[in-house]
Tab-separated table of C-alpha atoms in Angstrom:
chain	number	residue	atom	x	y	z
A	1	MET	CA	-9.204	-4.745	4.286
A	2	GLY	CA	-11.416	-6.772	6.505
A	3	ALA	CA	-11.823	-9.570	4.030
A	4	TYR	CA	-8.070	-9.926	3.435
A	5	ILE	CA	-7.441	-9.774	7.121
A	6	ALA	CA	-9.999	-12.586	7.692
A	7	GLN	CA	-8.608	-14.598	4.980
A	8	ILE	CA	-5.064	-14.597	6.285
A	9	TRP	CA	-5.510	-14.537	10.086
A	10	GLY	CA	-9.183	-15.020	10.696
A	11	TRP	CA	-11.265	-12.115	12.272
A	12	ASP	CA	-11.213	-11.488	15.865
A	13	GLU	CA	-13.173	-8.076	16.541
A	14	ASP	CA	-11.227	-7.427	19.911
A	15	VAL	CA	-7.808	-8.079	18.461
A	16	GLN	CA	-8.527	-5.790	15.425
A	17	ARG	CA	-9.888	-2.984	17.735
A	18	GLY	CA	-6.771	-3.325	19.938
A	19	PHE	CA	-4.439	-3.301	17.008
A	20	HIS	CA	-6.106	-0.129	15.550
A	21	THR	CA	-6.094	1.474	19.043
A	22	ARG	CA	-2.272	0.921	19.245
A	23	ALA	CA	-1.368	1.590	15.580
A	24	PHE	CA	-3.722	4.762	14.880
A	25	SER	CA	-1.676	7.908	14.729
A	26	PRO	CA	-3.870	10.776	13.422
A	27	GLY	CA	-0.833	13.006	12.937
A	28	ARG	CA	0.513	10.523	10.195
A	29	TRP	CA	-2.654	9.583	8.349
A	30	GLN	CA	-4.590	11.683	5.916
A	31	ILE	CA	-8.320	11.316	5.220
A	32	ILE	CA	-9.293	10.807	1.675
A	33	THR	CA	-12.459	12.859	0.841
A	34	VAL	CA	-14.643	12.614	-2.108
A	35	ASP	CA	-17.452	15.193	-2.498
A	36	SER	CA	-17.080	16.119	1.149
A	37	ALA	CA	-17.538	12.483	2.262
A	38	ASP	CA	-14.657	10.550	4.039
A	39	ALA	CA	-13.886	7.928	1.531
A	40	GLY	CA	-10.615	6.380	2.902
A	41	MET	CA	-7.152	7.065	4.390
A	42	LEU	CA	-3.645	7.507	3.244
A	43	HIS	CA	-0.354	7.202	5.063
A	44	VAL	CA	2.789	8.319	3.187
A	45	GLU	CA	6.354	8.456	4.521
A	46	ARG	CA	8.751	10.723	2.784
A	47	ARG	CA	12.210	9.095	3.485
A	48	HIS	CA	15.632	10.185	2.626
A	49	THR	CA	15.951	7.702	-0.194
A	50	GLU	CA	12.302	6.904	-1.155
A	51	ILE	CA	8.704	7.697	-0.829
A	52	TYR	CA	7.025	4.843	1.199
A	53	LEU	CA	3.310	4.471	0.747
A	54	ALA	CA	2.673	2.908	4.222
A	55	ARG	CA	-1.124	2.531	3.534
A	56	ILE	CA	-3.922	3.480	1.302
A	57	GLU	CA	-7.455	2.275	1.995
A	58	LEU	CA	-10.654	3.308	0.268
A	59	HIS	CA	-14.026	2.264	1.498
A	60	PRO	CA	-15.631	-0.227	-0.952
A	61	ASP	CA	-18.224	2.408	-2.183
A	62	TYR	CA	-15.354	4.392	-3.494
A	63	GLN	CA	-13.242	1.656	-5.039
A	64	GLY	CA	-12.992	1.411	-8.833
A	65	ARG	CA	-13.526	4.964	-9.529
A	66	GLY	CA	-9.876	5.816	-10.139
A	67	ILE	CA	-9.282	7.582	-6.756
A	68	GLY	CA	-6.518	5.282	-5.728
A	69	SER	CA	-4.857	5.312	-9.145
A	70	ARG	CA	-4.855	9.201	-9.114
A	71	LEU	CA	-3.349	9.362	-5.612
A	72	ILE	CA	-0.594	6.818	-6.577
A	73	HIS	CA	0.045	8.706	-9.802
A	74	SER	CA	0.701	11.827	-7.874
A	75	LEU	CA	3.088	9.909	-5.568
A	76	LEU	CA	4.974	8.515	-8.661
A	77	GLN	CA	5.252	12.049	-9.881
A	78	GLN	CA	6.539	13.286	-6.587
A	79	ALA	CA	9.052	10.483	-6.418
A	80	ARG	CA	10.291	11.187	-9.939
A	81	ARG	CA	10.764	14.856	-9.241
A	82	ARG	CA	12.736	14.015	-6.026
A	83	GLY	CA	14.889	11.482	-8.006
A	84	GLN	CA	13.478	8.673	-5.760
A	85	ASP	CA	11.570	5.265	-5.878
A	86	LEU	CA	8.136	4.787	-4.694
A	87	THR	CA	7.910	1.709	-2.463
A	88	LEU	CA	5.026	0.036	-0.800
A	89	ASP	CA	3.978	-3.352	0.734
A	90	VAL	CA	0.821	-5.096	-0.284
A	91	LEU	CA	-0.852	-8.248	1.178
A	92	ALA	CA	-0.246	-11.082	-1.244
A	93	VAL	CA	-3.840	-12.140	-1.119
A	94	ASN	CA	-4.968	-8.639	-2.420
A	95	GLN	CA	-4.695	-9.517	-6.075
A	96	ARG	CA	-6.616	-6.427	-7.169
A	97	ALA	CA	-4.137	-3.995	-5.455
A	98	HIS	CA	-1.152	-5.945	-6.673
A	99	ALA	CA	-2.427	-5.706	-10.235
A	100	LEU	CA	-3.008	-1.972	-9.952
A	101	TYR	CA	0.462	-1.450	-8.674
A	102	ARG	CA	1.853	-3.501	-11.550
A	103	ARG	CA	-0.236	-1.449	-14.001
A	104	MET	CA	1.162	1.694	-12.538
A	105	GLY	CA	4.827	0.554	-13.151
A	106	LEU	CA	5.722	-0.863	-9.801
A	107	HIS	CA	7.639	-4.175	-9.510
A	108	GLU	CA	7.878	-6.865	-6.939
A	109	VAL	CA	11.209	-6.791	-5.263
A	110	ALA	CA	10.821	-8.992	-2.298
A	111	ARG	CA	8.261	-11.155	-0.309
A	112	HIS	CA	8.318	-11.050	3.439
A	113	GLY	CA	6.455	-11.650	6.693
A	114	GLU	CA	5.121	-14.914	8.067
A	115	ASN	CA	4.617	-17.233	5.102
A	116	ASP	CA	5.513	-14.423	2.671
A	117	ILE	CA	2.249	-12.776	3.138
A	118	LYS	CA	3.409	-9.381	2.102
A	119	ILE	CA	4.958	-8.395	-1.325
A	120	ARG	CA	7.318	-5.297	-1.405
A	121	MET	CA	6.948	-3.477	-4.741
A	122	SER	CA	8.774	-0.450	-5.864
A	123	THR	CA	9.529	1.622	-8.943
A	124	LYS	CA	13.092	0.413	-8.572
A	125	PRO	CA	13.591	-2.370	-11.066
A	126	PRO	CA	13.976	-5.799	-9.473
A	127	LEU	CA	17.329	-7.237	-9.011
A	128	ARG	CA	18.199	-10.069	-11.625
A	129	GLY	CA	20.221	-13.019	-10.757
A	130	PRO	CA	23.504	-13.875	-12.681
A	131	SER	CA	22.997	-15.036	-16.206
A	132	HIS	CA	23.941	-18.676	-16.825
A	133	GLY	CA	24.190	-18.632	-20.572
A	134	SER	CA	27.273	-19.449	-22.574
């Protein structure tokens, strides 16, 4: 995520270490392992009305292998079984992830954050405005 963070806010090592020290909660995060190696992390919140993918990160050495797709597909199946939507937020500059989520059937439902830097995506279809046809 470093390249995206630097692109949006610039990189300050001390700020990033402080952020991660405050935000890190090992009880919520799962380590993604591939062939006994730590490959990334996952944080999923199972809420009353939805499954929220709070974070998924894969080390660049493990990206492009279908690992993220398999994890998201599993969450999509869980959401369907529970009669819920899968929802997540993605940084607008992360076009690769945004494209993956669209291919997997998620839709943009909102933009938020300072200067709309985040895109909320969900399996719930986006709301359509009123039709102005005759």
